[in-house]
Amino acid sequence: MDSKHFDVIIIGSGPGGYQAAAHAAREGLSVCIAEESEAGGTCLNRGCIPTKALCHDAELARMAAATTACTPDATAMQARFAEAMSRKAEVVAQLRSGVESLLAAPGITLVRGRAQLLADATVQTPEGCLTADNIIIATGSRSAMPPIAGLDLPGVVTSTGMLDTTTLPSRLCIVGAGVIGLELAGVFSSFGTKVTVVEFMRECLSAMDSDIAKRLRKQMERAGIAFELGTAVKRIDEGLRVTIEKKGREAVIEADMVLVATGRVPRLDAIDTEGLHIATHRRGICVDATTFEVVREEGAQTPASPRIFAIGDVNGCQMLAHAAEAQARRVVNTIMGRCDGMRLDVMPAAVFTTPEAACVGPTDEALKARGAAFRVYKATFRANGRALCIGQTEGLVKVITDEHDRLLACHAVGPHAASIVQELTAYIALGATLRQLLDTVHIHPTLSEVLLSLA
């Protein structure tokens, strides 16, 4: 390595890390990015991408089963599952290669191996100690493990292990009805696995609009997935016997595999937060909400340089790959002394189940709790021409405005819900009104035409 000082050092090459590296290099900054595992981080290798590849093949399996006179046997499903896992690996490898090519661009130095941000703001790597004017922490997150006895038993896995399995389980118990749990429930159910989802809260997707979450759950139940809501997992015993408790009564779920999908926690082990006087909270590193520069502990005497930023899952603001990418662009713009027009408070999210669910902006429950004035408009897919053509007429779109007709939020469940919410994201970010949305011509026949029937 010719130089041990850079304009920017980035720890972690997930979506936030590699986007920051590419953007900074385009701006003419010298960049070093350190990665201890595969390029692309959790999202590409063990999260968003492999899961969505499997969701696609699961949809094909559902369609094939619906058009045949007899149900495929276990051997046929295992073969189809093996093909899906193989294609998933190919997709991941192709995209990882693309990220590695991006990180080989002029101006970017990729360091393989574990990096440690030390108390003197130097970065210890296998290639020695490095320094920079700016340091970006992008170390991501890991699976959260609840205090349940038996999590160390063979067959109890996190999403990482689930995405690497080569055997299709006959019975799968999923602990947690968040995004990861529901997406994988849909995948394995489509390949013939009997799936039971156990959730401590009263409804799945607790952060999502309750109408949307309930409709999604009911459709998943109609597809054969069992839900145990308001239920605690007490322990997991030998033979993968999962003891649950609901309203004071215990029962046992027998499984061939148990997926623990109870959320994610930030990875801080590579950062000397105490020595650097970096403030943290339960969800991660405390950051300035606008610049994502780390917040120092009260009264801490720290030098002005280097500036230290934290982006993506490690700051716990919004655990979404596209949020990490947006924060990366904001940080590099801040380093360059440049303002941008990104509305990072308008952050869409989606769950790629069947059907899809998606949202942007606050729920009506949250607005009600704030005492805010708002109006709710709803539309269904039942009379939508495209929905009828593709045989998917179950769904709901909720759009929320303030008392002056300005768009605040959109919550949707149904075919292509993510695309519909993405359209509303643009309107909300630009401060548009419902009337401006309704005055926009939509292509016919499309699912987004459902927005024109909001009432």
Coordinates of C-alpha atoms in Angstrom, one line a residue:
M1 CA 0.0 0.0 0.0
D2 CA 1.6 3.3 -1.2
S3 CA -0.1 5.5 1.3
K4 CA -1.5 5.0 4.8
H5 CA -3.4 8.2 4.9
F6 CA -6.6 8.8 3.0
D7 CA -9.3 11.4 2.6
V8 CA -11.9 8.8 3.6
I9 CA -11.7 5.4 5.3
I10 CA -14.8 3.2 5.3
I11 CA -15.3 0.2 7.5
G12 CA -17.7 -2.3 5.9
S13 CA -18.6 -2.8 2.2
G14 CA -22.4 -3.3 2.4
P15 CA -24.7 -1.0 0.5
G16 CA -23.8 2.0 2.5
G17 CA -20.1 1.3 2.4
Y18 CA -19.7 0.6 -1.3
Q19 CA -22.0 3.5 -2.3
A20 CA -20.0 5.8 -0.1
A21 CA -16.7 4.6 -1.7
A22 CA -18.0 5.0 -5.2
H23 CA -19.5 8.4 -4.6
A24 CA -16.3 9.7 -2.8
A25 CA -14.0 8.4 -5.5
R26 CA -16.1 10.1 -8.2
E27 CA -15.6 13.3 -6.3
G28 CA -11.8 12.9 -6.5
L29 CA -11.3 11.8 -2.9
S30 CA -8.8 9.0 -2.0
V31 CA -10.7 6.2 -0.4
C32 CA -9.9 3.1 1.6
I33 CA -12.6 0.5 2.3
A34 CA -12.1 -2.4 4.6
E35 CA -14.1 -5.6 4.5
E36 CA -13.6 -8.7 6.7
S37 CA -16.1 -10.9 4.8
E38 CA -17.7 -10.8 1.3
A39 CA -18.0 -7.6 -0.6
G40 CA -21.6 -6.4 -0.6
G41 CA -22.3 -7.0 3.1
T42 CA -25.3 -8.8 4.6
C43 CA -27.8 -7.4 2.1
L44 CA -26.2 -8.9 -0.9
N45 CA -24.8 -12.1 0.5
R46 CA -27.2 -13.1 3.4
G47 CA -30.2 -10.8 3.2
C48 CA -32.2 -8.8 0.6
I49 CA -30.8 -10.3 -2.6
P50 CA -30.8 -14.1 -1.8
T51 CA -34.2 -13.7 -0.1
K52 CA -35.7 -12.0 -3.2
A53 CA -34.3 -14.5 -5.5
L54 CA -36.0 -17.3 -3.5
C55 CA -39.2 -15.2 -3.3
H56 CA -39.3 -15.2 -7.1
D57 CA -38.7 -18.9 -7.5
A58 CA -41.3 -19.6 -4.7
E59 CA -43.8 -17.6 -6.7
L60 CA -43.1 -19.8 -9.8
A61 CA -43.6 -22.9 -7.6
R62 CA -47.0 -21.6 -6.4
M63 CA -48.0 -20.8 -10.0
A64 CA -46.9 -24.3 -11.1
A65 CA -48.8 -26.0 -8.3
A66 CA -52.0 -24.0 -9.1
T67 CA -52.0 -25.1 -12.7
T68 CA -51.4 -28.8 -12.1
A69 CA -54.1 -31.4 -11.3
C70 CA -52.2 -33.1 -8.6
T71 CA -49.9 -31.8 -5.8
P72 CA -46.2 -32.3 -6.4
D73 CA -44.6 -34.9 -4.1
A74 CA -41.8 -34.2 -1.6
T75 CA -39.1 -35.4 -4.0
A76 CA -40.2 -33.1 -6.8
M77 CA -40.4 -30.2 -4.4
Q78 CA -36.9 -30.9 -3.0
A79 CA -35.6 -30.9 -6.6
R80 CA -37.3 -27.6 -7.3
F81 CA -36.0 -26.1 -4.0
A82 CA -32.4 -27.3 -4.9
E83 CA -32.7 -25.5 -8.3
A84 CA -33.9 -22.3 -6.5
M85 CA -31.0 -22.4 -4.1
S86 CA -28.6 -22.9 -6.9
R87 CA -30.0 -20.0 -8.9
K88 CA -29.9 -17.9 -5.7
A89 CA -26.2 -18.6 -5.3
E90 CA -25.6 -17.6 -9.0
V91 CA -27.4 -14.3 -8.6
V92 CA -25.5 -13.4 -5.4
A93 CA -22.1 -14.3 -7.0
Q94 CA -22.9 -12.2 -10.1
L95 CA -23.8 -9.1 -8.0
R96 CA -20.9 -9.6 -5.6
S97 CA -18.6 -9.6 -8.6
G98 CA -20.1 -6.3 -9.7
V99 CA -19.5 -4.8 -6.3
E100 CA -15.9 -6.0 -6.3
S101 CA -15.4 -4.4 -9.8
L102 CA -16.8 -1.1 -8.4
L103 CA -14.4 -1.3 -5.5
A104 CA -11.5 -1.8 -7.9
A105 CA -12.1 1.6 -9.5
P106 CA -9.3 4.2 -9.5
G107 CA -9.2 6.1 -6.2
I108 CA -10.5 3.2 -4.1
T109 CA -8.2 0.8 -2.1
L110 CA -9.9 -2.3 -0.9
V111 CA -8.4 -3.9 2.2
R112 CA -9.4 -7.5 3.0
G113 CA -9.6 -8.5 6.6
R114 CA -10.9 -7.2 9.9
A115 CA -10.5 -3.5 10.6
Q116 CA -10.7 -2.0 14.1
L117 CA -11.3 1.7 14.8
L118 CA -9.1 2.5 17.8
A119 CA -9.2 5.1 20.5
D120 CA -6.7 7.4 18.7
A121 CA -9.0 7.4 15.6
T122 CA -6.6 5.2 13.6
V123 CA -7.9 2.1 11.8
Q124 CA -6.0 -1.1 12.5
T125 CA -6.0 -3.5 9.5
P126 CA -4.1 -6.5 8.3
E127 CA -2.1 -4.1 6.2
G128 CA -1.1 -1.8 9.2
C129 CA -2.5 1.3 10.8
L130 CA -4.3 3.7 8.5
T131 CA -5.5 7.3 9.1
A132 CA -7.9 9.6 7.3
D133 CA -9.5 13.0 7.4
N134 CA -12.9 11.3 7.5
I135 CA -14.0 7.9 8.8
I136 CA -17.3 6.2 7.9
I137 CA -18.5 3.4 10.1
A138 CA -20.7 1.0 8.0
T139 CA -20.3 -2.2 9.9
G140 CA -24.0 -3.2 9.6
S141 CA -25.9 -5.5 11.9
R142 CA -26.3 -9.1 13.0
S143 CA -29.2 -11.3 14.0
A144 CA -30.6 -10.6 17.4
M145 CA -30.9 -13.7 19.6
P146 CA -33.6 -13.7 22.3
P147 CA -33.0 -15.3 25.8
I148 CA -34.6 -18.6 24.9
A149 CA -33.1 -22.0 26.1
G150 CA -32.2 -24.3 23.3
L151 CA -31.0 -21.8 20.6
D152 CA -27.7 -23.7 20.4
L153 CA -29.4 -27.0 19.3
P154 CA -28.7 -28.3 15.8
G155 CA -31.5 -27.2 13.5
V156 CA -32.0 -23.8 15.1
V157 CA -30.8 -21.2 12.7
T158 CA -30.8 -17.5 11.9
S159 CA -31.7 -16.2 8.4
T160 CA -28.1 -16.8 7.4
G161 CA -28.4 -20.5 8.1
M162 CA -31.8 -20.7 6.6
L163 CA -30.5 -19.2 3.3
D164 CA -27.7 -21.7 3.2
T165 CA -29.8 -24.8 3.9
T166 CA -29.7 -27.6 1.3
T167 CA -32.5 -29.7 2.8
L168 CA -36.2 -28.6 2.5
P169 CA -37.7 -29.1 6.0
S170 CA -41.1 -30.8 6.3
R171 CA -42.0 -28.6 9.3
L172 CA -40.6 -25.2 10.0
C173 CA -41.2 -23.1 13.1
I174 CA -40.4 -19.4 12.7
V175 CA -39.9 -17.3 15.8
G176 CA -40.8 -13.7 14.9
A177 CA -43.3 -12.2 12.4
G178 CA -41.2 -9.4 11.1
V179 CA -40.0 -8.8 7.5
I180 CA -37.5 -11.6 7.6
G181 CA -39.8 -14.1 9.2
L182 CA -42.7 -13.5 6.9
E183 CA -40.7 -13.5 3.7
L184 CA -39.0 -16.8 4.5
A185 CA -42.4 -18.2 5.7
G186 CA -43.8 -17.5 2.3
V187 CA -40.8 -19.0 0.5
F188 CA -40.7 -22.3 2.4
S189 CA -44.5 -22.7 2.4
S190 CA -44.5 -22.4 -1.4
F191 CA -42.1 -25.3 -1.6
G192 CA -44.4 -27.5 0.5
T193 CA -43.1 -27.0 4.0
K194 CA -45.6 -26.8 6.8
V195 CA -44.9 -23.4 8.4
T196 CA -45.9 -22.1 11.8
V197 CA -45.0 -18.5 12.8
V198 CA -44.8 -17.6 16.5
E199 CA -45.1 -13.9 17.3
F200 CA -45.1 -12.3 20.8
M201 CA -47.0 -9.2 19.6
R202 CA -50.7 -9.3 18.8
E203 CA -50.1 -8.8 15.1
C204 CA -47.4 -9.4 12.6
L205 CA -45.2 -6.5 11.2
S206 CA -45.9 -4.5 14.4
A207 CA -44.3 -1.3 12.9
M208 CA -46.6 -1.4 9.8
D209 CA -50.2 -0.1 9.4
S210 CA -52.5 -2.5 11.3
D211 CA -55.0 -2.8 8.5
I212 CA -52.3 -3.7 6.0
A213 CA -50.6 -6.2 8.4
K214 CA -53.9 -7.9 9.2
R215 CA -54.8 -8.3 5.6
L216 CA -51.4 -9.7 4.7
R217 CA -51.5 -12.2 7.6
K218 CA -55.0 -13.4 6.6
Q219 CA -53.9 -14.0 3.0
M220 CA -50.9 -15.9 4.2
E221 CA -53.1 -18.0 6.5
R222 CA -55.3 -18.8 3.5
A223 CA -52.1 -20.0 1.7
G224 CA -51.6 -22.5 4.6
I225 CA -49.2 -20.7 6.9
A226 CA -50.2 -21.0 10.6
F227 CA -49.8 -18.0 13.0
E228 CA -49.6 -18.1 16.8
L229 CA -49.9 -14.4 17.8
G230 CA -49.6 -13.0 21.3
T231 CA -47.5 -16.0 22.0
A232 CA -44.1 -16.4 23.8
V233 CA -41.5 -19.1 23.1
K234 CA -40.5 -20.6 26.4
R235 CA -37.8 -23.0 25.3
I236 CA -36.7 -25.4 22.5
D237 CA -35.9 -29.0 23.5
E238 CA -34.1 -31.9 21.9
G239 CA -35.9 -33.0 18.7
L240 CA -36.8 -29.4 18.1
R241 CA -39.9 -29.4 20.3
V242 CA -40.8 -25.7 20.6
T243 CA -42.7 -24.9 23.8
I244 CA -45.0 -21.9 23.5
E245 CA -47.2 -20.1 25.9
K246 CA -50.4 -18.2 25.1
K247 CA -52.7 -16.7 27.7
G248 CA -51.1 -18.8 30.4
R249 CA -51.4 -22.1 28.5
E250 CA -48.5 -24.1 27.1
A251 CA -48.4 -26.1 23.9
V252 CA -45.7 -27.7 21.8
I253 CA -44.8 -27.2 18.2
E254 CA -42.8 -30.0 16.6
A255 CA -40.4 -28.9 13.9
D256 CA -37.6 -30.1 11.7
M257 CA -36.0 -26.7 11.6
V258 CA -36.5 -23.5 13.8
L259 CA -35.7 -20.1 12.3
V260 CA -35.1 -17.3 14.8
A261 CA -36.1 -14.1 13.1
T262 CA -36.5 -11.7 16.1
G263 CA -34.8 -8.7 14.5
R264 CA -31.2 -7.4 14.1
V265 CA -28.8 -5.5 16.4
P266 CA -25.9 -3.2 15.3
R267 CA -22.3 -4.6 15.0
L268 CA -20.2 -2.4 17.2
D269 CA -17.4 -4.9 18.0
A270 CA -15.0 -3.2 15.5
I271 CA -15.4 0.2 17.1
D272 CA -13.8 1.4 20.3
T273 CA -16.8 3.4 21.2
E274 CA -15.7 4.0 24.8
G275 CA -12.2 5.2 23.9
L276 CA -13.6 7.4 21.1
H277 CA -16.3 8.7 23.5
I278 CA -19.0 7.8 20.9
A279 CA -22.5 7.9 22.3
T280 CA -24.6 4.8 21.7
H281 CA -28.2 3.8 22.4
R282 CA -30.1 0.5 22.3
R283 CA -30.4 0.6 18.5
G284 CA -26.8 1.6 17.7
I285 CA -24.5 4.6 17.4
C286 CA -26.0 8.0 18.1
V287 CA -25.7 10.3 15.0
D288 CA -26.7 13.8 13.9
A289 CA -30.0 13.3 12.1
T290 CA -29.0 15.4 9.2
T291 CA -25.3 14.7 8.6
F292 CA -24.9 11.3 10.2
E293 CA -21.8 12.4 12.1
V294 CA -21.4 10.5 15.3
V295 CA -22.5 12.2 18.5
R296 CA -19.9 12.3 21.2
E297 CA -20.6 11.7 24.9
E298 CA -21.5 14.8 26.9
G299 CA -18.4 16.6 28.1
A300 CA -16.0 14.5 25.9
Q301 CA -12.9 16.3 24.8
T302 CA -12.2 15.1 21.3
P303 CA -10.1 16.5 18.4
A304 CA -11.8 18.1 15.5
S305 CA -10.2 15.6 13.1
P306 CA -10.9 13.1 11.8
R307 CA -14.7 13.5 11.4
I308 CA -16.4 10.2 12.1
F309 CA -19.7 9.3 10.6
A310 CA -21.9 6.2 11.0
I311 CA -24.3 5.0 8.3
G312 CA -26.7 2.1 7.7
D313 CA -27.8 -0.5 10.3
V314 CA -25.1 0.4 12.7
N315 CA -26.8 3.7 13.6
G316 CA -30.2 2.0 14.0
C317 CA -32.1 4.9 12.3
Q318 CA -33.7 2.8 9.5
M319 CA -32.5 -0.7 9.0
L320 CA -32.9 -0.7 5.2
A321 CA -30.4 -1.2 2.4
H322 CA -31.6 1.8 0.5
A323 CA -31.6 4.0 3.6
A324 CA -27.9 3.1 4.0
E325 CA -27.2 4.1 0.4
A326 CA -29.0 7.4 0.8
Q327 CA -27.1 8.1 4.1
A328 CA -23.9 7.3 2.2
R329 CA -24.6 9.9 -0.4
R330 CA -25.5 12.4 2.3
V331 CA -22.3 11.8 4.2
V332 CA -20.1 12.2 1.1
N333 CA -21.9 15.4 0.2
T334 CA -21.3 16.7 3.7
I335 CA -17.6 15.9 3.5
M336 CA -17.5 17.9 0.2
G337 CA -19.4 20.8 1.8
R338 CA -22.3 20.3 -0.5
C339 CA -26.0 20.4 0.3
D340 CA -28.5 18.0 -1.4
G341 CA -32.2 17.9 -1.7
M342 CA -32.8 14.3 -0.5
R343 CA -35.8 13.9 1.9
L344 CA -34.3 11.2 4.1
D345 CA -37.4 11.5 6.4
V346 CA -39.5 10.1 3.5
M347 CA -38.3 6.5 3.5
P348 CA -40.3 3.8 1.8
A349 CA -40.1 0.1 2.8
A350 CA -41.5 -3.1 1.5
V351 CA -42.1 -6.7 2.4
F352 CA -41.8 -9.1 -0.5
T353 CA -44.3 -11.7 0.6
T354 CA -47.3 -12.9 -1.5
P355 CA -49.0 -10.5 -1.6
E356 CA -46.5 -7.7 -1.2
A357 CA -46.9 -5.1 1.5
A358 CA -45.2 -1.6 1.5
C359 CA -45.4 1.7 3.2
V360 CA -44.0 5.2 3.3
G361 CA -44.8 7.8 6.0
P362 CA -46.6 7.6 9.3
T363 CA -49.5 5.3 10.1
D364 CA -52.9 6.8 11.0
E365 CA -52.4 5.2 14.5
A366 CA -49.1 7.2 14.9
L367 CA -50.8 10.4 13.7
K368 CA -53.7 9.9 16.1
A369 CA -51.3 9.5 19.0
R370 CA -49.6 12.8 18.1
G371 CA -53.0 14.5 18.0
A372 CA -52.4 15.5 14.3
A373 CA -55.2 16.3 12.0
F374 CA -55.4 14.0 9.0
R375 CA -57.6 12.3 6.4
V376 CA -57.6 8.7 5.2
Y377 CA -58.5 7.6 1.7
K378 CA -58.8 3.9 0.6
A379 CA -59.0 1.9 -2.6
T380 CA -59.1 -1.8 -3.3
F381 CA -58.0 -3.9 -6.3
R382 CA -61.3 -5.6 -6.9
A383 CA -62.3 -3.4 -9.9
N384 CA -58.8 -2.8 -11.2
G385 CA -58.4 -4.2 -14.8
R386 CA -54.8 -5.3 -14.5
A387 CA -55.5 -7.0 -11.1
L388 CA -58.3 -8.9 -12.7
C389 CA -56.1 -9.9 -15.6
I390 CA -53.4 -11.4 -13.4
G391 CA -56.0 -12.9 -11.0
Q392 CA -54.8 -11.0 -7.9
T393 CA -57.7 -8.8 -6.8
E394 CA -57.1 -9.0 -3.0
G395 CA -55.5 -5.8 -1.7
L396 CA -55.8 -2.4 -0.1
V397 CA -54.2 1.0 -0.6
K398 CA -54.5 3.6 2.1
V399 CA -53.3 7.2 1.4
I400 CA -53.1 9.7 4.2
T401 CA -53.2 13.5 3.8
D402 CA -53.1 16.4 6.2
E403 CA -56.1 18.8 6.6
H404 CA -54.8 20.8 3.7
D405 CA -54.8 17.8 1.2
R406 CA -51.0 17.5 1.3
L407 CA -49.9 13.9 1.0
L408 CA -48.3 12.4 4.1
A409 CA -48.3 8.6 3.8
C410 CA -49.2 5.5 1.8
H411 CA -49.7 2.0 3.0
A412 CA -50.5 -0.9 0.7
V413 CA -50.9 -4.6 0.5
G414 CA -51.5 -6.4 -2.8
P415 CA -49.8 -7.1 -6.2
H416 CA -46.9 -4.8 -6.8
A417 CA -47.5 -2.8 -3.6
A418 CA -43.9 -1.7 -3.5
S419 CA -44.2 0.0 -6.9
I420 CA -47.3 1.8 -5.9
V421 CA -45.8 3.1 -2.7
Q422 CA -42.7 4.2 -4.7
E423 CA -44.9 6.4 -6.8
L424 CA -46.4 8.0 -3.7
T425 CA -42.9 8.4 -2.2
A426 CA -42.0 10.8 -5.0
Y427 CA -45.2 12.8 -4.5
I428 CA -44.7 13.0 -0.7
A429 CA -41.0 14.1 -1.1
L430 CA -42.1 16.9 -3.4
G431 CA -44.8 18.1 -1.0
A432 CA -47.6 17.3 -3.5
T433 CA -51.3 17.2 -2.8
L434 CA -53.9 14.4 -3.3
R435 CA -55.4 16.5 -6.1
Q436 CA -52.1 16.6 -7.9
L437 CA -51.9 12.9 -7.7
L438 CA -55.4 12.4 -9.0
D439 CA -54.7 14.9 -11.8
T440 CA -51.8 12.7 -13.0
V441 CA -52.6 10.5 -16.0
H442 CA -51.8 6.9 -15.4
I443 CA -51.1 4.2 -18.0
H444 CA -54.0 1.8 -18.6
P445 CA -54.2 -1.0 -17.7
T446 CA -51.8 -0.8 -14.7
L447 CA -52.1 -1.6 -11.0
S448 CA -51.2 1.9 -10.1
E449 CA -54.5 3.1 -11.6
V450 CA -56.0 1.9 -8.3
L451 CA -54.8 5.3 -6.9
L452 CA -57.4 7.1 -9.1
S453 CA -60.2 5.4 -7.2
L454 CA -59.2 6.6 -3.8
A455 CA -62.2 7.6 -1.7

